[in-house]
Amino acid sequence: MSLTINPLQPFVLKGQADISANYLESLTHLYQPIIGPESMGLYLTLMSMPTTVHLDSRRLLRHQILLLHLNIGIKELNEARIKLEAVGLMRTYRDMKSNSNPVHQTILYDLKLPLLNQAFFQDALLSTALLNQLGEKDYEELTTLLTVEAIDEDRYAEETSSFQKALYPIQVNEAATKVIDEQPDKVHNYAPGLEYSRFISYLISEGINHSELSEELKKQIYAIHDIYGNTESELANLVYLAMDKTTGNVNLNDLKKIAQRQNKKAESNWQSNLQQDQLEPRTKSNRTSRMYSKEEVEDRRQQLKAQHPELAPEAVQLVISCEQMPSNAFLNKMKQAKKTFATDSEHFYIRDLAEKTRLSEHVVNFLIYYLLVINDRPNIYKGELQRVASEWEQEELTNIPKAMQYVKEQRKKKEIEQKQRENRSNYKKRGQSQHQEIIPSWMKDKEQSEQQQETPQTASQPQYSEDEMRKRLNELIGEEGDS
């Protein structure tokens, strides 16, 4: 819990110093957009307060004087102080022995000099916070304005006299080249909510060589997490987007900009979806996935039968199942139906696809079903997921019935090509067994699905039949709706 001060509480100061023009420039242009004018005024006021050298002989001041000088209330003063602490301009201590009552205990403010321009832009947390506050365009203009161009030493030739060099060697003025007088304290602690090992596992799943990651990149990752609250998988995706695919290097400046753009876009999409939900009823086709009531399931069944009379009853039920859950929840149910669980990598692949594709959430759910059940894959594989999604997007499969029809046509096309290859072959290997592909029941025409298959299948069956998987899925979704 943050310390709350009162107007009559005494305080003393430490670390006061004359602020040069360079520090004022950094305070005004870099810190002030983050902390605001009241925190800026408090910092300058404390820096200019009269005080003696020794701590034990310092004059005791009361916070009431700060309220008068800044013309603000005690609440605003507390908020301004907390912001100064957050950006590392001040550290606050309480004298536990000065009074038995905490309300009257003396406060010590240890003032710190601000980082100069170059050091500020190299600080992951502060520079990311400034970028988020200003936006990319103004941030770039400010960076250009405050960055002092390095001298190109290759343009200059040595002209110093050798005699002079021998007799009067030039002494380097260390004080002039020192950027800051003392090492600044760490501005922030690494975010406890971020599991860096989990972040590394997502990088590995993306094929990124994590052994090449620098300490600067690690600091930037924590800074982005602090500012935007991105998850480990989202951070891994940001690194992937900022990485040069040729060299494998990650440009930290690009990473900050991509993070800012992605999070601003996500915030904008959230606001847009919120407004859309307020303007349009849930029954429209643009609704997000949600569980249906029993009445809604029946209404949706009748609607699908009317709109798509070619669909078999099993296909209608599958469409309804795919419409009722977000993709990651649907993935969980599908893996449960296969008597296993969805891995972190699979969830990352699905979230990553959702950010890239124009396919609806319902179609993505059917894509998951297609890969795990129809193709009988044990897991979702990134390459296959993105390849099929790209193919479906190019074919403009905007709803599940279209996707079902496309899968059916592709299967028929594959069967025709297979028969043509068999007809062109001159002989068959002795003892070679004939492979008969199992056709899912929902792929059959409505009339075919109503006929019972009297002859047993001789081809090798998957571990779980498509009908059994669909039945398990419907049971699991039913449990979700009842809970």
Coordinates of C-alpha atoms in Angstrom, one line a residue:
M1 CA 0.0 0.0 0.0
S2 CA 1.4 3.4 -1.0
L3 CA 2.3 5.9 1.7
T4 CA -0.3 8.7 2.3
I5 CA 1.0 12.0 3.7
N6 CA -0.9 14.7 5.5
P7 CA -0.4 18.5 5.4
L8 CA 1.1 18.8 8.9
Q9 CA 3.5 15.9 8.5
P10 CA 7.2 17.1 8.5
F11 CA 9.7 16.2 5.9
V12 CA 13.4 16.7 5.2
L13 CA 15.3 16.6 1.9
K14 CA 18.4 14.8 0.5
G15 CA 20.1 14.8 -2.8
Q16 CA 19.3 18.4 -3.8
A17 CA 21.5 19.8 -6.6
D18 CA 21.7 22.6 -9.1
I19 CA 19.9 21.5 -12.2
S20 CA 21.7 22.3 -15.4
A21 CA 20.1 23.1 -18.7
N22 CA 20.6 19.6 -19.9
Y23 CA 18.7 18.1 -17.0
L24 CA 15.9 20.7 -17.5
E25 CA 15.7 19.7 -21.1
S26 CA 15.3 16.1 -20.2
L27 CA 12.8 16.9 -17.4
T28 CA 10.6 19.1 -19.6
H29 CA 10.5 17.1 -22.9
L30 CA 10.9 13.5 -21.7
Y31 CA 9.7 13.1 -18.1
Q32 CA 6.9 15.7 -18.1
P33 CA 4.7 14.0 -20.7
I34 CA 4.7 10.9 -18.5
I35 CA 4.4 12.4 -15.0
G36 CA 2.4 15.6 -15.8
P37 CA 2.9 19.2 -14.8
E38 CA 2.0 18.8 -11.1
S39 CA 4.7 16.2 -10.5
M40 CA 7.1 18.3 -12.5
G41 CA 6.3 21.3 -10.2
L42 CA 6.7 19.3 -7.1
Y43 CA 10.1 18.0 -8.2
L44 CA 11.4 21.5 -9.1
T45 CA 10.0 22.9 -5.8
L46 CA 11.7 20.3 -3.7
M47 CA 15.0 20.7 -5.6
S48 CA 15.0 24.5 -4.9
M49 CA 14.0 24.2 -1.2
P50 CA 16.6 25.7 1.2
T51 CA 18.4 23.1 3.4
T52 CA 21.7 22.6 5.3
V53 CA 24.3 20.1 4.5
H54 CA 24.0 17.7 7.5
L55 CA 21.0 15.5 7.8
D56 CA 20.8 15.8 11.6
S57 CA 20.7 19.6 11.4
R58 CA 18.2 19.9 8.5
R59 CA 15.3 22.2 8.9
L60 CA 12.0 20.4 9.4
L61 CA 9.5 21.5 6.8
R62 CA 5.8 20.6 6.7
H63 CA 3.9 19.5 3.6
Q64 CA 1.5 22.4 4.1
I65 CA 4.2 24.7 2.5
L66 CA 4.2 22.5 -0.6
L67 CA 0.4 22.9 -0.9
L68 CA 0.7 26.7 -0.8
H69 CA 3.6 26.8 -3.2
L70 CA 2.0 24.5 -5.8
N71 CA -1.6 25.6 -5.2
I72 CA -2.9 22.1 -5.1
G73 CA -4.7 19.8 -2.6
I74 CA -3.2 17.0 -0.5
K75 CA -4.7 14.3 -2.8
E76 CA -3.0 15.9 -5.8
L77 CA 0.3 16.2 -3.9
N78 CA 0.2 12.5 -3.0
E79 CA -0.4 11.6 -6.6
A80 CA 2.4 13.8 -7.8
R81 CA 4.8 12.3 -5.3
I82 CA 3.9 8.7 -6.4
K83 CA 4.6 9.5 -10.0
L84 CA 8.0 10.9 -9.2
E85 CA 8.8 7.7 -7.3
A86 CA 7.6 5.6 -10.3
V87 CA 10.0 7.2 -12.8
G88 CA 12.9 7.1 -10.4
L89 CA 13.2 10.9 -9.6
M90 CA 12.6 10.4 -5.9
R91 CA 12.8 7.8 -3.2
T92 CA 10.7 8.1 -0.1
Y93 CA 11.6 7.0 3.5
R94 CA 9.8 7.3 6.8
D95 CA 11.6 8.0 10.1
M96 CA 10.2 5.2 12.3
K97 CA 11.8 6.7 15.5
S98 CA 10.7 10.3 15.0
N99 CA 7.2 9.7 16.4
S100 CA 5.2 6.8 17.7
N101 CA 2.3 7.9 15.5
P102 CA 2.9 7.1 11.8
V103 CA 0.8 10.2 10.9
H104 CA 3.4 12.5 12.5
Q105 CA 6.6 10.6 11.5
T106 CA 9.1 12.6 9.5
I107 CA 9.4 11.8 5.8
L108 CA 12.7 11.8 4.0
Y109 CA 12.7 12.6 0.3
D110 CA 15.8 11.4 -1.5
L111 CA 15.9 13.4 -4.8
K112 CA 17.5 11.9 -7.9
L113 CA 18.8 13.6 -11.0
P114 CA 16.9 12.7 -14.2
L115 CA 18.5 10.6 -16.9
L116 CA 19.9 12.7 -19.7
N117 CA 18.4 12.4 -23.2
Q118 CA 20.6 9.6 -24.5
A119 CA 20.3 7.5 -21.4
F120 CA 16.5 8.1 -21.2
F121 CA 16.0 6.8 -24.8
Q122 CA 18.1 3.7 -23.9
D123 CA 16.0 3.0 -20.8
A124 CA 13.4 0.3 -21.9
L125 CA 10.6 1.2 -19.5
L126 CA 10.8 5.1 -19.6
S127 CA 11.2 5.2 -23.4
T128 CA 8.3 2.8 -24.0
A129 CA 6.1 4.8 -21.6
L130 CA 7.0 8.0 -23.5
L131 CA 6.2 6.4 -26.8
N132 CA 2.8 5.2 -25.5
Q133 CA 2.0 8.7 -24.2
L134 CA 3.1 10.7 -27.3
G135 CA 2.3 8.3 -30.2
E136 CA 4.8 7.1 -32.8
K137 CA 4.9 10.3 -34.9
D138 CA 5.5 12.8 -32.1
Y139 CA 7.9 10.4 -30.4
E140 CA 10.0 10.2 -33.6
E141 CA 10.1 13.9 -34.0
L142 CA 11.1 14.4 -30.4
T143 CA 13.9 11.7 -30.7
T144 CA 15.2 13.5 -33.8
L145 CA 15.1 16.9 -32.0
L146 CA 16.9 15.8 -28.9
T147 CA 19.4 13.4 -30.3
V148 CA 22.8 15.0 -30.8
E149 CA 24.4 13.6 -34.0
A150 CA 27.7 11.8 -33.3
I151 CA 30.8 13.3 -34.8
D152 CA 32.1 11.4 -37.9
E153 CA 35.7 11.0 -36.9
D154 CA 36.6 9.6 -40.2
R155 CA 36.2 13.0 -41.8
Y156 CA 38.9 14.5 -39.6
A157 CA 42.7 14.1 -40.1
E158 CA 45.2 14.4 -37.3
E159 CA 46.8 17.8 -37.4
T160 CA 48.5 18.0 -34.0
S161 CA 52.2 18.8 -34.0
S162 CA 54.3 15.8 -33.0
F163 CA 56.6 18.1 -30.9
Q164 CA 53.6 19.4 -29.0
K165 CA 52.3 15.9 -28.5
A166 CA 55.7 14.7 -27.1
L167 CA 56.2 17.6 -24.7
Y168 CA 52.7 18.5 -23.7
P169 CA 50.4 15.4 -23.8
I170 CA 46.8 16.3 -23.9
Q171 CA 45.0 15.4 -20.6
V172 CA 41.6 14.0 -21.1
N173 CA 39.0 15.8 -18.9
E174 CA 37.1 12.9 -17.4
A175 CA 34.6 15.2 -15.8
A176 CA 33.6 16.6 -19.2
T177 CA 33.0 13.2 -20.7
K178 CA 31.1 11.7 -17.8
V179 CA 27.4 11.6 -18.7
I180 CA 26.0 11.4 -15.1
D181 CA 27.8 11.8 -11.8
E182 CA 26.4 8.6 -10.2
Q183 CA 24.8 5.4 -11.3
P184 CA 21.0 5.9 -11.1
D185 CA 19.0 3.4 -9.2
K186 CA 16.9 1.0 -11.0
V187 CA 13.7 2.7 -12.1
H188 CA 11.5 -0.3 -11.8
N189 CA 11.4 -3.9 -10.7
Y190 CA 10.7 -6.6 -13.2
A191 CA 7.0 -7.4 -13.6
P192 CA 6.1 -10.3 -11.3
G193 CA 3.2 -11.3 -13.6
L194 CA 5.5 -12.2 -16.5
E195 CA 6.9 -15.7 -16.6
Y196 CA 10.1 -15.3 -18.7
S197 CA 10.6 -19.0 -19.1
R198 CA 7.1 -19.4 -20.6
F199 CA 8.0 -16.5 -22.9
I200 CA 11.1 -18.3 -24.0
S201 CA 9.1 -21.5 -24.7
Y202 CA 6.9 -19.5 -27.1
L203 CA 10.0 -18.1 -28.8
I204 CA 11.2 -21.7 -29.3
S205 CA 7.9 -22.7 -30.8
E206 CA 8.3 -19.8 -33.3
G207 CA 11.7 -21.1 -34.3
I208 CA 13.6 -18.2 -32.7
N209 CA 17.1 -18.9 -31.4
H210 CA 16.6 -17.7 -27.8
S211 CA 20.3 -18.1 -27.0
E212 CA 20.9 -15.0 -29.0
L213 CA 18.6 -12.8 -26.9
S214 CA 20.4 -9.9 -25.2
E215 CA 19.9 -8.4 -21.8
E216 CA 18.7 -5.2 -23.5
L217 CA 15.9 -7.2 -25.2
K218 CA 15.0 -8.8 -21.9
K219 CA 14.6 -5.4 -20.3
Q220 CA 12.5 -4.2 -23.3
I221 CA 10.2 -7.2 -23.0
Y222 CA 9.6 -6.5 -19.3
A223 CA 9.0 -2.8 -20.2
I224 CA 6.4 -3.6 -22.8
H225 CA 4.7 -6.0 -20.4
D226 CA 4.7 -3.3 -17.7
I227 CA 3.2 -0.7 -20.1
Y228 CA 0.7 -2.7 -22.0
G229 CA 0.2 -5.9 -20.0
N230 CA 0.9 -8.3 -22.9
T231 CA 0.9 -12.0 -22.2
E232 CA 3.9 -14.2 -22.8
S233 CA 2.6 -15.5 -26.2
E234 CA 1.7 -12.0 -27.3
L235 CA 5.2 -10.8 -26.4
A236 CA 6.8 -13.7 -28.4
N237 CA 4.7 -12.7 -31.4
L238 CA 5.9 -9.1 -31.1
V239 CA 9.5 -10.3 -31.1
Y240 CA 8.8 -12.4 -34.1
L241 CA 7.4 -9.4 -36.0
A242 CA 10.3 -7.2 -35.0
M243 CA 12.9 -9.8 -36.0
D244 CA 14.9 -9.5 -39.2
K245 CA 14.2 -12.8 -40.9
T246 CA 17.6 -12.8 -42.6
T247 CA 19.9 -12.0 -39.8
G248 CA 17.7 -13.1 -36.8
N249 CA 18.4 -9.8 -35.0
V250 CA 15.7 -7.9 -33.2
N251 CA 15.6 -4.1 -33.5
L252 CA 14.6 -2.8 -30.1
N253 CA 13.3 0.5 -31.5
D254 CA 11.1 -1.4 -34.0
L255 CA 9.9 -3.7 -31.2
K256 CA 8.7 -0.7 -29.2
K257 CA 6.9 0.8 -32.2
I258 CA 5.2 -2.5 -33.1
A259 CA 4.1 -3.0 -29.6
Q260 CA 2.6 0.5 -29.5
R261 CA 0.8 0.0 -32.8
Q262 CA -0.5 -3.5 -32.0
N263 CA -1.8 -2.4 -28.6
K264 CA -3.4 0.8 -29.9
K265 CA -5.0 -1.3 -32.6
A266 CA -6.3 -3.8 -30.1
E267 CA -7.7 -1.0 -28.0
S268 CA -9.4 0.5 -31.0
N269 CA -10.8 -2.8 -32.1
W270 CA -12.2 -3.4 -28.6
Q271 CA -13.9 0.0 -28.6
S272 CA -15.3 -0.6 -32.1
N273 CA -16.6 -4.0 -31.1
L274 CA -18.2 -2.5 -28.0
Q275 CA -20.0 0.1 -30.1
Q276 CA -21.0 -2.5 -32.6
D277 CA -22.5 -4.7 -29.9
Q278 CA -24.5 -1.7 -28.7
L279 CA -25.8 -0.8 -32.2
E280 CA -26.5 -4.3 -33.5
P281 CA -28.4 -7.2 -31.7
R282 CA -26.7 -10.4 -30.9
T283 CA -28.8 -12.4 -33.4
K284 CA -27.0 -10.8 -36.4
S285 CA -24.4 -12.7 -38.3
N286 CA -21.5 -10.6 -36.9
R287 CA -22.1 -11.8 -33.3
T288 CA -19.3 -13.2 -31.3
S289 CA -19.4 -16.9 -30.3
R290 CA -21.6 -17.7 -27.3
M291 CA -23.5 -20.6 -25.8
Y292 CA -27.0 -21.1 -27.2
S293 CA -30.0 -21.9 -25.1
K294 CA -32.0 -25.0 -26.1
E295 CA -34.6 -22.8 -27.8
E296 CA -31.8 -21.0 -29.7
V297 CA -30.3 -24.3 -30.8
E298 CA -33.5 -25.5 -32.3
D299 CA -34.2 -22.1 -34.0
R300 CA -30.6 -22.2 -35.4
R301 CA -31.2 -25.8 -36.6
Q302 CA -34.3 -24.8 -38.5
Q303 CA -32.6 -21.7 -39.9
L304 CA -29.7 -23.8 -41.3
K305 CA -32.0 -26.4 -42.8
A306 CA -33.9 -23.6 -44.6
Q307 CA -30.8 -21.8 -45.8
H308 CA -28.8 -24.9 -46.6
P309 CA -31.1 -27.8 -47.4
E310 CA -28.2 -29.8 -48.8
L311 CA -26.7 -30.2 -45.3
A312 CA -27.0 -33.5 -43.6
P313 CA -28.3 -33.5 -40.0
E314 CA -24.8 -34.3 -38.8
A315 CA -23.5 -31.3 -40.7
V316 CA -26.1 -29.0 -39.2
Q317 CA -25.2 -30.1 -35.7
L318 CA -21.5 -29.5 -36.4
V319 CA -22.2 -26.0 -37.6
I320 CA -24.1 -25.2 -34.4
S321 CA -21.3 -26.7 -32.2
C322 CA -18.7 -24.5 -34.0
E323 CA -20.7 -21.4 -33.4
Q324 CA -21.0 -21.6 -29.7
M325 CA -17.4 -21.1 -28.4
P326 CA -14.3 -18.9 -28.8
S327 CA -11.6 -20.6 -30.7
N328 CA -9.3 -21.4 -27.8
A329 CA -12.2 -22.8 -25.8
F330 CA -13.3 -24.8 -28.8
L331 CA -9.7 -26.2 -29.1
N332 CA -9.9 -27.3 -25.5
K333 CA -13.1 -29.2 -26.0
M334 CA -11.8 -30.8 -29.2
K335 CA -8.7 -32.1 -27.4
Q336 CA -10.8 -33.3 -24.5
A337 CA -12.9 -35.2 -27.0
K338 CA -9.6 -36.9 -28.2
K339 CA -8.9 -37.8 -24.5
T340 CA -5.9 -35.4 -24.3
F341 CA -5.3 -31.6 -23.7
A342 CA -4.4 -28.6 -25.7
T343 CA -0.8 -27.5 -25.4
D344 CA 0.4 -23.9 -24.8
S345 CA 1.9 -23.9 -28.3
E346 CA -1.5 -24.8 -29.9
H347 CA -3.2 -22.0 -28.0
F348 CA -0.5 -19.6 -29.2
Y349 CA -1.0 -20.8 -32.8
I350 CA -4.7 -20.2 -32.7
R351 CA -4.4 -16.7 -31.1
D352 CA -1.7 -15.8 -33.6
L353 CA -3.9 -16.9 -36.5
A354 CA -6.8 -14.9 -35.1
E355 CA -4.7 -11.7 -35.4
K356 CA -3.6 -12.5 -39.0
T357 CA -6.6 -14.0 -40.7
R358 CA -9.9 -12.6 -42.1
L359 CA -11.7 -15.9 -41.4
S360 CA -14.5 -15.6 -38.9
E361 CA -14.1 -17.2 -35.5
H362 CA -16.8 -19.9 -36.4
V363 CA -14.8 -20.9 -39.5
V364 CA -11.6 -21.1 -37.5
N365 CA -13.4 -23.5 -35.2
F366 CA -14.3 -25.6 -38.1
L367 CA -10.7 -25.5 -39.3
I368 CA -9.7 -26.9 -35.9
Y369 CA -12.2 -29.6 -36.3
Y370 CA -11.0 -30.3 -39.8
L371 CA -7.4 -30.7 -38.8
L372 CA -8.0 -32.7 -35.6
V373 CA -10.9 -35.0 -36.7
I374 CA -11.2 -35.1 -40.5
N375 CA -7.4 -35.2 -41.0
D376 CA -6.9 -37.0 -37.7
R377 CA -4.0 -35.0 -36.6
P378 CA -2.8 -35.6 -33.0
N379 CA -2.1 -31.9 -32.5
I380 CA -2.4 -28.5 -34.3
Y381 CA 0.7 -27.8 -36.3
K382 CA 1.5 -24.2 -37.1
G383 CA 2.6 -24.8 -40.7
E384 CA -0.5 -26.8 -41.7
L385 CA -2.8 -24.5 -39.7
Q386 CA -1.6 -21.4 -41.5
R387 CA -1.5 -23.1 -45.0
V388 CA -5.1 -24.3 -44.8
A389 CA -6.3 -21.0 -43.3
S390 CA -4.6 -19.1 -46.2
E391 CA -6.2 -21.4 -48.7
W392 CA -9.6 -21.0 -47.2
E393 CA -9.2 -17.2 -47.0
Q394 CA -8.3 -17.1 -50.7
E395 CA -11.4 -19.1 -51.5
E396 CA -13.5 -16.6 -49.5
L397 CA -15.0 -19.2 -47.2
T398 CA -17.0 -16.8 -45.1
N399 CA -19.1 -19.3 -43.3
I400 CA -19.0 -23.0 -42.2
P401 CA -21.4 -24.4 -44.9
K402 CA -19.1 -22.9 -47.6
A403 CA -16.1 -24.4 -45.9
M404 CA -17.8 -27.8 -45.7
Q405 CA -18.7 -27.7 -49.4
Y406 CA -15.2 -26.7 -50.3
V407 CA -13.7 -29.6 -48.2
K408 CA -16.2 -32.0 -49.9
E409 CA -15.3 -30.8 -53.4
Q410 CA -11.6 -31.1 -52.6
R411 CA -12.1 -34.7 -51.4
K412 CA -14.0 -35.6 -54.6
K413 CA -11.3 -33.9 -56.7
K414 CA -8.7 -36.0 -54.9
E415 CA -10.7 -39.2 -55.5
I416 CA -10.9 -38.5 -59.2
E417 CA -7.2 -37.8 -59.5
Q418 CA -6.5 -41.0 -57.6
K419 CA -8.7 -43.0 -60.0
Q420 CA -7.0 -41.5 -63.0
R421 CA -3.6 -42.4 -61.6
E422 CA -4.7 -46.0 -61.0
N423 CA -6.1 -46.2 -64.5
R424 CA -2.8 -45.0 -66.0
S425 CA -0.8 -47.6 -64.1
N426 CA 0.1 -50.7 -66.0
Y427 CA 0.3 -53.1 -63.0
K428 CA -0.3 -53.2 -59.3
K429 CA 2.2 -54.6 -56.8
R430 CA 1.4 -58.1 -55.8
G431 CA -0.3 -58.3 -52.4
Q432 CA -1.0 -54.6 -52.3
S433 CA -4.2 -53.8 -50.4
Q434 CA -6.8 -51.5 -51.8
H435 CA -7.2 -48.3 -49.6
Q436 CA -10.7 -47.1 -49.1
E437 CA -10.9 -43.6 -47.6
I438 CA -13.4 -43.1 -44.9
I439 CA -15.9 -40.4 -45.7
P440 CA -17.3 -38.5 -42.7
S441 CA -21.0 -38.8 -42.4
W442 CA -21.6 -35.1 -42.6
M443 CA -19.9 -35.0 -46.0
K444 CA -22.5 -37.2 -47.5
D445 CA -25.6 -35.9 -49.2
K446 CA -28.7 -35.7 -47.1
E447 CA -30.2 -38.7 -48.7
Q448 CA -27.0 -40.7 -48.3
S449 CA -26.7 -39.9 -44.6
E450 CA -30.2 -41.2 -44.0
Q451 CA -29.3 -44.7 -45.4
Q452 CA -27.7 -47.2 -43.0
Q453 CA -24.4 -48.6 -44.2
E454 CA -24.8 -52.4 -44.2
T455 CA -21.3 -53.4 -45.3
P456 CA -18.6 -52.9 -42.7
Q457 CA -15.6 -50.7 -43.5
T458 CA -12.4 -52.7 -44.3
A459 CA -10.0 -49.7 -44.4
S460 CA -7.9 -48.9 -41.4
Q461 CA -9.9 -46.7 -39.0
P462 CA -8.5 -43.8 -36.9
Q463 CA -8.3 -44.2 -33.1
Y464 CA -11.8 -42.5 -32.8
S465 CA -14.3 -42.3 -35.5
E466 CA -15.5 -39.0 -36.8
D467 CA -19.1 -39.7 -35.6
E468 CA -17.8 -40.6 -32.1
M469 CA -15.6 -37.5 -31.9
R470 CA -18.6 -35.3 -32.9
K471 CA -20.8 -37.0 -30.3
R472 CA -18.2 -36.4 -27.6
L473 CA -17.8 -32.7 -28.7
N474 CA -21.5 -32.1 -28.5
E475 CA -21.6 -33.7 -25.0
L476 CA -18.8 -31.5 -23.8
I477 CA -20.4 -28.3 -25.3
G478 CA -23.6 -29.3 -23.7
E479 CA -21.9 -29.5 -20.3
E480 CA -20.5 -26.1 -20.9
G481 CA -23.9 -24.7 -21.6
D482 CA -25.5 -26.3 -18.5
S483 CA -22.7 -25.0 -16.1

